[in-house]
Amino acid sequence: MEIPLGEWVNVFITWLVRNYGDFFESLSNALLQFILAFEGFFRSLSWPWVAGVAALLGWLFTRRVFFALGMGFAVWLIEALGLWDKGMQTLALVLASVVISVALGLPLGILMGRSDRFRTLMLPILDAMQTMPSFVYLIPALLLFGLGKVPALIATVIYAVPPMIRLTDLGLRLVSREVVEAAEAFGATSWQRLFKVELPLALPNLMAGVNQTTMMALAMVVIASMIGARGLGEEVLLGIQRLDVGRGAEAGVAIVALAIVMDRLTQAAGQRVMRRYREEA
C-alpha cells in the first residue's frame, strides 16, 4: 500500500495559497520591513565601528584583552576579504531570525515547562523539526512567500527555534522544587514565581538556548541563499555554481569569522549574566 503523502502536502499548500493568499502577502510585507530595518542599520555601519563594539563587548563580558582583540580581528577579517556588505546582510538576517525565534521559543518553552500535557504534544513536533533535513524547510517557505528575504527568514526561524523551546523547558524543570515551594509559601503569585524565581534560576539554559538558536540561524541563512537570501551564503552558492574554489573559500572564511564572533559573544554574555546574578544573590 502506497501512501500519497506528497500529493496530500501539495493539495494542502495549494489550499493555503488560494484561501489565505492575502494573509501571507500582508505577513510577507510586514516581515520584509522588519528585515530591511535590521539590514539598513547594519549596512550603514563601517567596519571600525562594528570591530570596536565587538571588542568592547568582548572586554566587558570577559575582562580579557586577547579575547577582545580576537573579536575585533574577526570583524576586520570580513572587511579584509572584501565581503563587508555581504557579511552585514547575513548578520542582519541572522539577528532578525534570532529575535523572532526567541520571541516564539521562550513562551512555548515556558508552556512546556508548566504543562506536561503540552510538553507531550510538543516533543514529537520538535523531534520532527530537528531531524528534518534543513533543505526541506525551503520548499514550503518558497511556495508560500516566493523568492527573497522573507522565505529565508521563515525557513531560518523554523529551523532555529527548537533549541530555544527545549532549553527553556529544561531550565524551568531543573529549578529546585524546594525553591518554588518556598516562593509559594511567601505568597508569590504564579507570575511572580515565574519571573522572579524560575526564569532567573533558568538563565544558564536560556542563554544556552539563545546561543544555539544563533548558531543554527547562521547555518540556515547560508543554506537559504538557494531561495534568494543575499549575503555570504550567496557567495558560497556562486562559488559552487561557477566552480570558483577561491570565491567559495573567501566566503567560507568570512562565515567562520562571523560565527566565532556571534558564538563567543553570546557565550560570554551568558556567563557574565550568571556571574552578576550570583553576586546579587
PDB file of C-alpha atoms in Angstrom:
ATOM      1  CA  MET A   1       0.000   0.000   0.000  1.00  0.00           C
ATOM      2  CA  GLU A   2       1.444   3.351  -1.065  1.00  0.00           C
ATOM      3  CA  ILE A   3       0.708   6.475   0.969  1.00  0.00           C
ATOM      4  CA  PRO A   4       0.381   9.563  -1.289  1.00  0.00           C
ATOM      5  CA  LEU A   5       1.912  11.916   1.279  1.00  0.00           C
ATOM      6  CA  GLY A   6       3.463  14.174  -1.338  1.00  0.00           C
ATOM      7  CA  GLU A   7       0.111  14.628  -3.066  1.00  0.00           C
ATOM      8  CA  TRP A   8      -1.600  15.469   0.241  1.00  0.00           C
ATOM      9  CA  VAL A   9       1.038  18.077   1.042  1.00  0.00           C
ATOM     10  CA  ASN A  10       0.689  19.661  -2.409  1.00  0.00           C
ATOM     11  CA  VAL A  11      -3.093  19.830  -2.040  1.00  0.00           C
ATOM     12  CA  PHE A  12      -2.736  21.433   1.384  1.00  0.00           C
ATOM     13  CA  ILE A  13      -0.250  24.052   0.145  1.00  0.00           C
ATOM     14  CA  THR A  14      -2.492  24.864  -2.823  1.00  0.00           C
ATOM     15  CA  TRP A  15      -5.463  25.265  -0.465  1.00  0.00           C
ATOM     16  CA  LEU A  16      -3.455  27.597   1.767  1.00  0.00           C
ATOM     17  CA  VAL A  17      -2.361  29.785  -1.144  1.00  0.00           C
ATOM     18  CA  ARG A  18      -5.880  30.026  -2.593  1.00  0.00           C
ATOM     19  CA  ASN A  19      -7.675  30.763   0.671  1.00  0.00           C
ATOM     20  CA  TYR A  20      -5.085  32.715   2.626  1.00  0.00           C
ATOM     21  CA  GLY A  21      -3.041  34.367  -0.103  1.00  0.00           C
ATOM     22  CA  ASP A  22      -3.871  37.879   1.123  1.00  0.00           C
ATOM     23  CA  PHE A  23      -2.826  36.976   4.665  1.00  0.00           C
ATOM     24  CA  PHE A  24       0.524  35.601   3.504  1.00  0.00           C
ATOM     25  CA  GLU A  25       1.096  38.689   1.361  1.00  0.00           C
ATOM     26  CA  SER A  26       0.420  41.007   4.317  1.00  0.00           C
ATOM     27  CA  LEU A  27       2.658  38.908   6.549  1.00  0.00           C
ATOM     28  CA  SER A  28       5.363  38.942   3.894  1.00  0.00           C
ATOM     29  CA  ASN A  29       5.258  42.744   3.637  1.00  0.00           C
ATOM     30  CA  ALA A  30       5.479  43.150   7.429  1.00  0.00           C
ATOM     31  CA  LEU A  31       8.391  40.724   7.727  1.00  0.00           C
ATOM     32  CA  LEU A  32      10.173  42.368   4.807  1.00  0.00           C
ATOM     33  CA  GLN A  33      10.017  45.745   6.542  1.00  0.00           C
ATOM     34  CA  PHE A  34      11.327  44.097   9.722  1.00  0.00           C
ATOM     35  CA  ILE A  35      14.291  42.590   7.868  1.00  0.00           C
ATOM     36  CA  LEU A  36      15.020  45.799   5.952  1.00  0.00           C
ATOM     37  CA  ALA A  37      15.155  47.753   9.220  1.00  0.00           C
ATOM     38  CA  PHE A  38      17.887  45.430  10.509  1.00  0.00           C
ATOM     39  CA  GLU A  39      19.673  45.377   7.173  1.00  0.00           C
ATOM     40  CA  GLY A  40      19.587  49.133   6.707  1.00  0.00           C
ATOM     41  CA  PHE A  41      21.090  49.680  10.144  1.00  0.00           C
ATOM     42  CA  PHE A  42      23.930  47.176   9.840  1.00  0.00           C
ATOM     43  CA  ARG A  43      24.832  48.068   6.261  1.00  0.00           C
ATOM     44  CA  SER A  44      25.163  51.708   7.295  1.00  0.00           C
ATOM     45  CA  LEU A  45      27.913  50.813   9.786  1.00  0.00           C
ATOM     46  CA  SER A  46      31.572  50.896   8.815  1.00  0.00           C
ATOM     47  CA  TRP A  47      33.833  48.072   9.912  1.00  0.00           C
ATOM     48  CA  PRO A  48      35.796  50.090  12.526  1.00  0.00           C
ATOM     49  CA  TRP A  49      32.570  50.769  14.424  1.00  0.00           C
ATOM     50  CA  VAL A  50      31.496  47.135  14.423  1.00  0.00           C
ATOM     51  CA  ALA A  51      35.001  45.902  15.266  1.00  0.00           C
ATOM     52  CA  GLY A  52      35.186  48.396  18.124  1.00  0.00           C
ATOM     53  CA  VAL A  53      31.801  47.368  19.503  1.00  0.00           C
ATOM     54  CA  ALA A  54      32.682  43.659  19.230  1.00  0.00           C
ATOM     55  CA  ALA A  55      35.995  44.244  21.019  1.00  0.00           C
ATOM     56  CA  LEU A  56      34.321  46.388  23.691  1.00  0.00           C
ATOM     57  CA  LEU A  57      31.638  43.771  24.335  1.00  0.00           C
ATOM     58  CA  GLY A  58      34.307  41.087  24.496  1.00  0.00           C
ATOM     59  CA  TRP A  59      36.178  43.108  27.108  1.00  0.00           C
ATOM     60  CA  LEU A  60      33.057  43.915  29.153  1.00  0.00           C
ATOM     61  CA  PHE A  61      31.908  40.291  29.181  1.00  0.00           C
ATOM     62  CA  THR A  62      35.247  38.620  29.953  1.00  0.00           C
ATOM     63  CA  ARG A  63      37.753  41.313  31.054  1.00  0.00           C
ATOM     64  CA  ARG A  64      40.298  39.572  28.820  1.00  0.00           C
ATOM     65  CA  VAL A  65      42.340  41.711  26.443  1.00  0.00           C
ATOM     66  CA  PHE A  66      43.216  38.940  23.984  1.00  0.00           C
ATOM     67  CA  PHE A  67      39.575  37.872  23.770  1.00  0.00           C
ATOM     68  CA  ALA A  68      38.531  41.437  22.939  1.00  0.00           C
ATOM     69  CA  LEU A  69      41.305  41.769  20.342  1.00  0.00           C
ATOM     70  CA  GLY A  70      40.253  38.453  18.802  1.00  0.00           C
ATOM     71  CA  MET A  71      36.687  39.696  18.377  1.00  0.00           C
ATOM     72  CA  GLY A  72      37.908  42.862  16.695  1.00  0.00           C
ATOM     73  CA  PHE A  73      40.279  40.903  14.442  1.00  0.00           C
ATOM     74  CA  ALA A  74      37.493  38.534  13.315  1.00  0.00           C
ATOM     75  CA  VAL A  75      35.348  41.513  12.305  1.00  0.00           C
ATOM     76  CA  TRP A  76      38.281  43.129  10.466  1.00  0.00           C
ATOM     77  CA  LEU A  77      38.899  39.859   8.607  1.00  0.00           C
ATOM     78  CA  ILE A  78      35.463  40.078   6.968  1.00  0.00           C
ATOM     79  CA  GLU A  79      36.332  43.555   5.685  1.00  0.00           C
ATOM     80  CA  ALA A  80      39.815  42.443   4.597  1.00  0.00           C
ATOM     81  CA  LEU A  81      38.262  39.732   2.421  1.00  0.00           C
ATOM     82  CA  GLY A  82      36.147  42.370   0.647  1.00  0.00           C
ATOM     83  CA  LEU A  83      32.898  40.889   1.963  1.00  0.00           C
ATOM     84  CA  TRP A  84      31.803  43.540   4.434  1.00  0.00           C
ATOM     85  CA  ASP A  85      28.456  44.397   2.816  1.00  0.00           C
ATOM     86  CA  LYS A  86      27.630  40.711   2.283  1.00  0.00           C
ATOM     87  CA  GLY A  87      28.591  39.985   5.877  1.00  0.00           C
ATOM     88  CA  MET A  88      26.287  42.693   7.211  1.00  0.00           C
ATOM     89  CA  GLN A  89      23.416  41.331   5.104  1.00  0.00           C
ATOM     90  CA  THR A  90      23.982  37.913   6.647  1.00  0.00           C
ATOM     91  CA  LEU A  91      24.294  39.349  10.160  1.00  0.00           C
ATOM     92  CA  ALA A  92      21.065  41.328   9.762  1.00  0.00           C
ATOM     93  CA  LEU A  93      19.107  38.271   8.626  1.00  0.00           C
ATOM     94  CA  VAL A  94      20.566  36.127  11.421  1.00  0.00           C
ATOM     95  CA  LEU A  95      19.715  38.652  14.138  1.00  0.00           C
ATOM     96  CA  ALA A  96      16.211  39.218  12.757  1.00  0.00           C
ATOM     97  CA  SER A  97      15.685  35.446  12.806  1.00  0.00           C
ATOM     98  CA  VAL A  98      17.042  35.153  16.357  1.00  0.00           C
ATOM     99  CA  VAL A  99      14.730  37.905  17.638  1.00  0.00           C
ATOM    100  CA  ILE A 100      11.675  36.132  16.217  1.00  0.00           C
ATOM    101  CA  SER A 101      12.913  32.700  17.339  1.00  0.00           C
ATOM    102  CA  VAL A 102      13.409  33.875  20.927  1.00  0.00           C
ATOM    103  CA  ALA A 103      10.050  35.674  20.914  1.00  0.00           C
ATOM    104  CA  LEU A 104       8.363  32.424  19.827  1.00  0.00           C
ATOM    105  CA  GLY A 105      10.557  29.921  21.655  1.00  0.00           C
ATOM    106  CA  LEU A 106      10.538  31.486  25.115  1.00  0.00           C
ATOM    107  CA  PRO A 107       6.744  31.424  25.691  1.00  0.00           C
ATOM    108  CA  LEU A 108       6.417  27.979  24.108  1.00  0.00           C
ATOM    109  CA  GLY A 109       9.226  26.693  26.337  1.00  0.00           C
ATOM    110  CA  ILE A 110       7.520  28.197  29.391  1.00  0.00           C
ATOM    111  CA  LEU A 111       4.274  26.450  28.451  1.00  0.00           C
ATOM    112  CA  MET A 112       6.172  23.165  28.084  1.00  0.00           C
ATOM    113  CA  GLY A 113       7.806  23.681  31.460  1.00  0.00           C
ATOM    114  CA  ARG A 114       4.442  24.372  33.089  1.00  0.00           C
ATOM    115  CA  SER A 115       2.266  21.762  31.359  1.00  0.00           C
ATOM    116  CA  ASP A 116       3.151  18.081  30.986  1.00  0.00           C
ATOM    117  CA  ARG A 117       0.278  17.652  28.540  1.00  0.00           C
ATOM    118  CA  PHE A 118       1.533  20.440  26.286  1.00  0.00           C
ATOM    119  CA  ARG A 119       5.061  19.031  26.569  1.00  0.00           C
ATOM    120  CA  THR A 120       3.847  15.605  25.449  1.00  0.00           C
ATOM    121  CA  LEU A 121       2.262  17.266  22.414  1.00  0.00           C
ATOM    122  CA  MET A 122       5.315  19.378  21.550  1.00  0.00           C
ATOM    123  CA  LEU A 123       8.113  16.819  21.957  1.00  0.00           C
ATOM    124  CA  PRO A 124       7.347  14.772  18.806  1.00  0.00           C
ATOM    125  CA  ILE A 125       6.886  18.002  16.842  1.00  0.00           C
ATOM    126  CA  LEU A 126      10.280  19.284  17.992  1.00  0.00           C
ATOM    127  CA  ASP A 127      11.863  15.893  17.284  1.00  0.00           C
ATOM    128  CA  ALA A 128      10.499  16.013  13.739  1.00  0.00           C
ATOM    129  CA  MET A 129      11.658  19.615  13.254  1.00  0.00           C
ATOM    130  CA  GLN A 130      15.195  18.799  14.381  1.00  0.00           C
ATOM    131  CA  THR A 131      15.561  15.611  12.337  1.00  0.00           C
ATOM    132  CA  MET A 132      14.064  17.030   9.132  1.00  0.00           C
ATOM    133  CA  PRO A 133      16.753  17.876   6.542  1.00  0.00           C
ATOM    134  CA  SER A 134      17.278  21.622   6.511  1.00  0.00           C
ATOM    135  CA  PHE A 135      16.677  21.872   2.762  1.00  0.00           C
ATOM    136  CA  VAL A 136      13.096  20.650   3.245  1.00  0.00           C
ATOM    137  CA  TYR A 137      12.182  23.868   5.067  1.00  0.00           C
ATOM    138  CA  LEU A 138      12.961  25.868   1.951  1.00  0.00           C
ATOM    139  CA  ILE A 139      10.159  24.290  -0.092  1.00  0.00           C
ATOM    140  CA  PRO A 140       7.009  25.446   1.789  1.00  0.00           C
ATOM    141  CA  ALA A 141       8.583  28.842   2.508  1.00  0.00           C
ATOM    142  CA  LEU A 142       9.308  29.241  -1.203  1.00  0.00           C
ATOM    143  CA  LEU A 143       5.798  28.190  -2.244  1.00  0.00           C
ATOM    144  CA  LEU A 144       4.033  30.473   0.247  1.00  0.00           C
ATOM    145  CA  PHE A 145       6.264  33.553   0.068  1.00  0.00           C
ATOM    146  CA  GLY A 146       8.196  33.288  -3.207  1.00  0.00           C
ATOM    147  CA  LEU A 147      11.887  34.086  -3.626  1.00  0.00           C
ATOM    148  CA  GLY A 148      13.719  36.576  -1.449  1.00  0.00           C
ATOM    149  CA  LYS A 149      14.480  37.557   2.108  1.00  0.00           C
ATOM    150  CA  VAL A 150      11.106  36.691   3.649  1.00  0.00           C
ATOM    151  CA  PRO A 151      11.064  32.957   2.833  1.00  0.00           C
ATOM    152  CA  ALA A 152      14.688  32.818   4.001  1.00  0.00           C
ATOM    153  CA  LEU A 153      13.632  34.378   7.311  1.00  0.00           C
ATOM    154  CA  ILE A 154      10.674  31.990   7.717  1.00  0.00           C
ATOM    155  CA  ALA A 155      12.767  28.900   6.961  1.00  0.00           C
ATOM    156  CA  THR A 156      15.519  30.094   9.306  1.00  0.00           C
ATOM    157  CA  VAL A 157      13.111  30.730  12.192  1.00  0.00           C
ATOM    158  CA  ILE A 158      11.508  27.291  11.836  1.00  0.00           C
ATOM    159  CA  TYR A 159      14.932  25.657  11.764  1.00  0.00           C
ATOM    160  CA  ALA A 160      16.411  27.679  14.641  1.00  0.00           C
ATOM    161  CA  VAL A 161      13.544  27.861  17.157  1.00  0.00           C
ATOM    162  CA  PRO A 162      13.565  24.268  18.590  1.00  0.00           C
ATOM    163  CA  PRO A 163      16.709  24.712  20.766  1.00  0.00           C
ATOM    164  CA  MET A 164      15.190  27.789  22.399  1.00  0.00           C
ATOM    165  CA  ILE A 165      11.991  25.901  23.193  1.00  0.00           C
ATOM    166  CA  ARG A 166      13.767  22.814  24.508  1.00  0.00           C
ATOM    167  CA  LEU A 167      16.308  24.641  26.664  1.00  0.00           C
ATOM    168  CA  THR A 168      13.675  26.955  28.166  1.00  0.00           C
ATOM    169  CA  ASP A 169      11.636  23.895  29.125  1.00  0.00           C
ATOM    170  CA  LEU A 170      14.737  22.172  30.510  1.00  0.00           C
ATOM    171  CA  GLY A 171      15.798  25.220  32.503  1.00  0.00           C
ATOM    172  CA  LEU A 172      12.408  25.549  34.191  1.00  0.00           C
ATOM    173  CA  ARG A 173      12.258  21.844  35.016  1.00  0.00           C
ATOM    174  CA  LEU A 174      15.725  21.956  36.602  1.00  0.00           C
ATOM    175  CA  VAL A 175      14.643  24.629  39.091  1.00  0.00           C
ATOM    176  CA  SER A 176      14.606  23.102  42.566  1.00  0.00           C
ATOM    177  CA  ARG A 177      11.123  22.224  43.744  1.00  0.00           C
ATOM    178  CA  GLU A 178      12.048  23.365  47.259  1.00  0.00           C
ATOM    179  CA  VAL A 179      12.809  26.875  45.971  1.00  0.00           C
ATOM    180  CA  VAL A 180       9.459  27.046  44.174  1.00  0.00           C
ATOM    181  CA  GLU A 181       7.616  25.848  47.273  1.00  0.00           C
ATOM    182  CA  ALA A 182       9.425  28.457  49.376  1.00  0.00           C
ATOM    183  CA  ALA A 183       8.279  31.198  46.973  1.00  0.00           C
ATOM    184  CA  GLU A 184       4.715  29.903  47.188  1.00  0.00           C
ATOM    185  CA  ALA A 185       4.929  29.837  50.993  1.00  0.00           C
ATOM    186  CA  PHE A 186       5.836  33.545  50.962  1.00  0.00           C
ATOM    187  CA  GLY A 187       2.697  34.273  48.935  1.00  0.00           C
ATOM    188  CA  ALA A 188       4.194  34.689  45.458  1.00  0.00           C
ATOM    189  CA  THR A 189       1.683  34.550  42.633  1.00  0.00           C
ATOM    190  CA  SER A 190       2.313  32.270  39.685  1.00  0.00           C
ATOM    191  CA  TRP A 191       3.584  35.221  37.578  1.00  0.00           C
ATOM    192  CA  GLN A 192       5.845  36.431  40.394  1.00  0.00           C
ATOM    193  CA  ARG A 193       7.174  32.908  40.838  1.00  0.00           C
ATOM    194  CA  LEU A 194       7.894  32.653  37.122  1.00  0.00           C
ATOM    195  CA  PHE A 195       9.634  35.999  36.622  1.00  0.00           C
ATOM    196  CA  LYS A 196      11.377  36.393  39.988  1.00  0.00           C
ATOM    197  CA  VAL A 197      12.311  32.798  40.809  1.00  0.00           C
ATOM    198  CA  GLU A 198      12.098  30.294  37.962  1.00  0.00           C
ATOM    199  CA  LEU A 199      13.345  32.310  34.973  1.00  0.00           C
ATOM    200  CA  PRO A 200      16.343  33.811  36.856  1.00  0.00           C
ATOM    201  CA  LEU A 201      17.360  30.331  38.023  1.00  0.00           C
ATOM    202  CA  ALA A 202      16.899  29.010  34.474  1.00  0.00           C
ATOM    203  CA  LEU A 203      19.179  31.705  32.989  1.00  0.00           C
ATOM    204  CA  PRO A 204      22.086  29.348  32.131  1.00  0.00           C
ATOM    205  CA  ASN A 205      19.783  27.233  29.981  1.00  0.00           C
ATOM    206  CA  LEU A 206      18.063  30.273  28.485  1.00  0.00           C
ATOM    207  CA  MET A 207      21.394  31.777  27.416  1.00  0.00           C
ATOM    208  CA  ALA A 208      22.473  28.404  26.025  1.00  0.00           C
ATOM    209  CA  GLY A 209      19.229  28.398  24.044  1.00  0.00           C
ATOM    210  CA  VAL A 210      19.985  31.839  22.608  1.00  0.00           C
ATOM    211  CA  ASN A 211      23.490  30.690  21.694  1.00  0.00           C
ATOM    212  CA  GLN A 212      22.298  27.523  19.951  1.00  0.00           C
ATOM    213  CA  THR A 213      19.499  29.378  18.171  1.00  0.00           C
ATOM    214  CA  THR A 214      22.010  31.944  16.889  1.00  0.00           C
ATOM    215  CA  MET A 215      24.349  29.281  15.530  1.00  0.00           C
ATOM    216  CA  MET A 216      21.532  27.350  13.845  1.00  0.00           C
ATOM    217  CA  ALA A 217      20.171  30.567  12.341  1.00  0.00           C
ATOM    218  CA  LEU A 218      23.582  31.343  10.838  1.00  0.00           C
ATOM    219  CA  ALA A 219      23.817  27.838   9.370  1.00  0.00           C
ATOM    220  CA  MET A 220      20.349  28.081   7.846  1.00  0.00           C
ATOM    221  CA  VAL A 221      20.847  31.579   6.453  1.00  0.00           C
ATOM    222  CA  VAL A 222      23.756  30.244   4.399  1.00  0.00           C
ATOM    223  CA  ILE A 223      21.582  27.434   3.027  1.00  0.00           C
ATOM    224  CA  ALA A 224      18.736  29.897   2.396  1.00  0.00           C
ATOM    225  CA  SER A 225      20.848  31.569  -0.285  1.00  0.00           C
ATOM    226  CA  MET A 226      19.307  28.937  -2.567  1.00  0.00           C
ATOM    227  CA  ILE A 227      15.953  30.765  -2.365  1.00  0.00           C
ATOM    228  CA  GLY A 228      17.207  34.301  -2.739  1.00  0.00           C
ATOM    229  CA  ALA A 229      18.783  35.259   0.596  1.00  0.00           C
ATOM    230  CA  ARG A 230      21.602  37.695  -0.045  1.00  0.00           C
ATOM    231  CA  GLY A 231      24.867  37.712   1.847  1.00  0.00           C
ATOM    232  CA  LEU A 232      27.766  35.361   2.424  1.00  0.00           C
ATOM    233  CA  GLY A 233      25.710  32.292   1.578  1.00  0.00           C
ATOM    234  CA  GLU A 234      25.128  33.730  -1.886  1.00  0.00           C
ATOM    235  CA  GLU A 235      28.887  33.933  -2.385  1.00  0.00           C
ATOM    236  CA  VAL A 236      29.269  30.275  -1.404  1.00  0.00           C
ATOM    237  CA  LEU A 237      26.480  29.307  -3.803  1.00  0.00           C
ATOM    238  CA  LEU A 238      28.066  31.271  -6.661  1.00  0.00           C
ATOM    239  CA  GLY A 239      31.393  29.610  -5.931  1.00  0.00           C
ATOM    240  CA  ILE A 240      29.733  26.195  -6.257  1.00  0.00           C
ATOM    241  CA  GLN A 241      27.832  27.085  -9.423  1.00  0.00           C
ATOM    242  CA  ARG A 242      30.911  28.510 -11.153  1.00  0.00           C
ATOM    243  CA  LEU A 243      33.408  26.035  -9.690  1.00  0.00           C
ATOM    244  CA  ASP A 244      35.258  29.027  -8.241  1.00  0.00           C
ATOM    245  CA  VAL A 245      37.036  27.478  -5.259  1.00  0.00           C
ATOM    246  CA  GLY A 246      38.720  30.731  -4.249  1.00  0.00           C
ATOM    247  CA  ARG A 247      35.451  32.644  -4.072  1.00  0.00           C
ATOM    248  CA  GLY A 248      33.853  29.900  -2.012  1.00  0.00           C
ATOM    249  CA  ALA A 249      36.869  29.752   0.309  1.00  0.00           C
ATOM    250  CA  GLU A 250      36.776  33.507   0.949  1.00  0.00           C
ATOM    251  CA  ALA A 251      33.077  33.385   1.790  1.00  0.00           C
ATOM    252  CA  GLY A 252      33.649  30.319   3.963  1.00  0.00           C
ATOM    253  CA  VAL A 253      36.356  32.060   5.993  1.00  0.00           C
ATOM    254  CA  ALA A 254      34.108  35.113   6.427  1.00  0.00           C
ATOM    255  CA  ILE A 255      31.268  32.871   7.649  1.00  0.00           C
ATOM    256  CA  VAL A 256      33.616  31.211  10.146  1.00  0.00           C
ATOM    257  CA  ALA A 257      34.771  34.626  11.412  1.00  0.00           C
ATOM    258  CA  LEU A 258      31.174  35.790  11.836  1.00  0.00           C
ATOM    259  CA  ALA A 259      30.226  32.535  13.555  1.00  0.00           C
ATOM    260  CA  ILE A 260      33.136  32.824  16.000  1.00  0.00           C
ATOM    261  CA  VAL A 261      32.168  36.378  16.958  1.00  0.00           C
ATOM    262  CA  MET A 262      28.497  35.528  17.487  1.00  0.00           C
ATOM    263  CA  ASP A 263      29.188  32.276  19.321  1.00  0.00           C
ATOM    264  CA  ARG A 264      31.850  33.622  21.667  1.00  0.00           C
ATOM    265  CA  LEU A 265      29.984  36.836  22.473  1.00  0.00           C
ATOM    266  CA  THR A 266      26.691  35.071  23.250  1.00  0.00           C
ATOM    267  CA  GLN A 267      28.519  32.531  25.420  1.00  0.00           C
ATOM    268  CA  ALA A 268      30.437  35.261  27.234  1.00  0.00           C
ATOM    269  CA  ALA A 269      27.239  37.276  27.723  1.00  0.00           C
ATOM    270  CA  GLY A 270      25.542  34.275  29.312  1.00  0.00           C
ATOM    271  CA  GLN A 271      28.463  33.680  31.658  1.00  0.00           C
ATOM    272  CA  ARG A 272      28.554  37.381  32.572  1.00  0.00           C
ATOM    273  CA  VAL A 273      24.821  37.432  33.370  1.00  0.00           C
ATOM    274  CA  MET A 274      25.195  34.373  35.590  1.00  0.00           C
ATOM    275  CA  ARG A 275      28.145  35.882  37.472  1.00  0.00           C
ATOM    276  CA  ARG A 276      26.195  39.056  38.183  1.00  0.00           C
ATOM    277  CA  TYR A 277      23.147  37.060  39.261  1.00  0.00           C
ATOM    278  CA  ARG A 278      25.230  35.001  41.703  1.00  0.00           C
ATOM    279  CA  GLU A 279      26.848  38.157  43.103  1.00  0.00           C
ATOM    280  CA  GLU A 280      23.459  39.795  43.659  1.00  0.00           C
ATOM    281  CA  ALA A 281      22.049  36.607  45.190  1.00  0.00           C
TER     282      ALA A 281
END
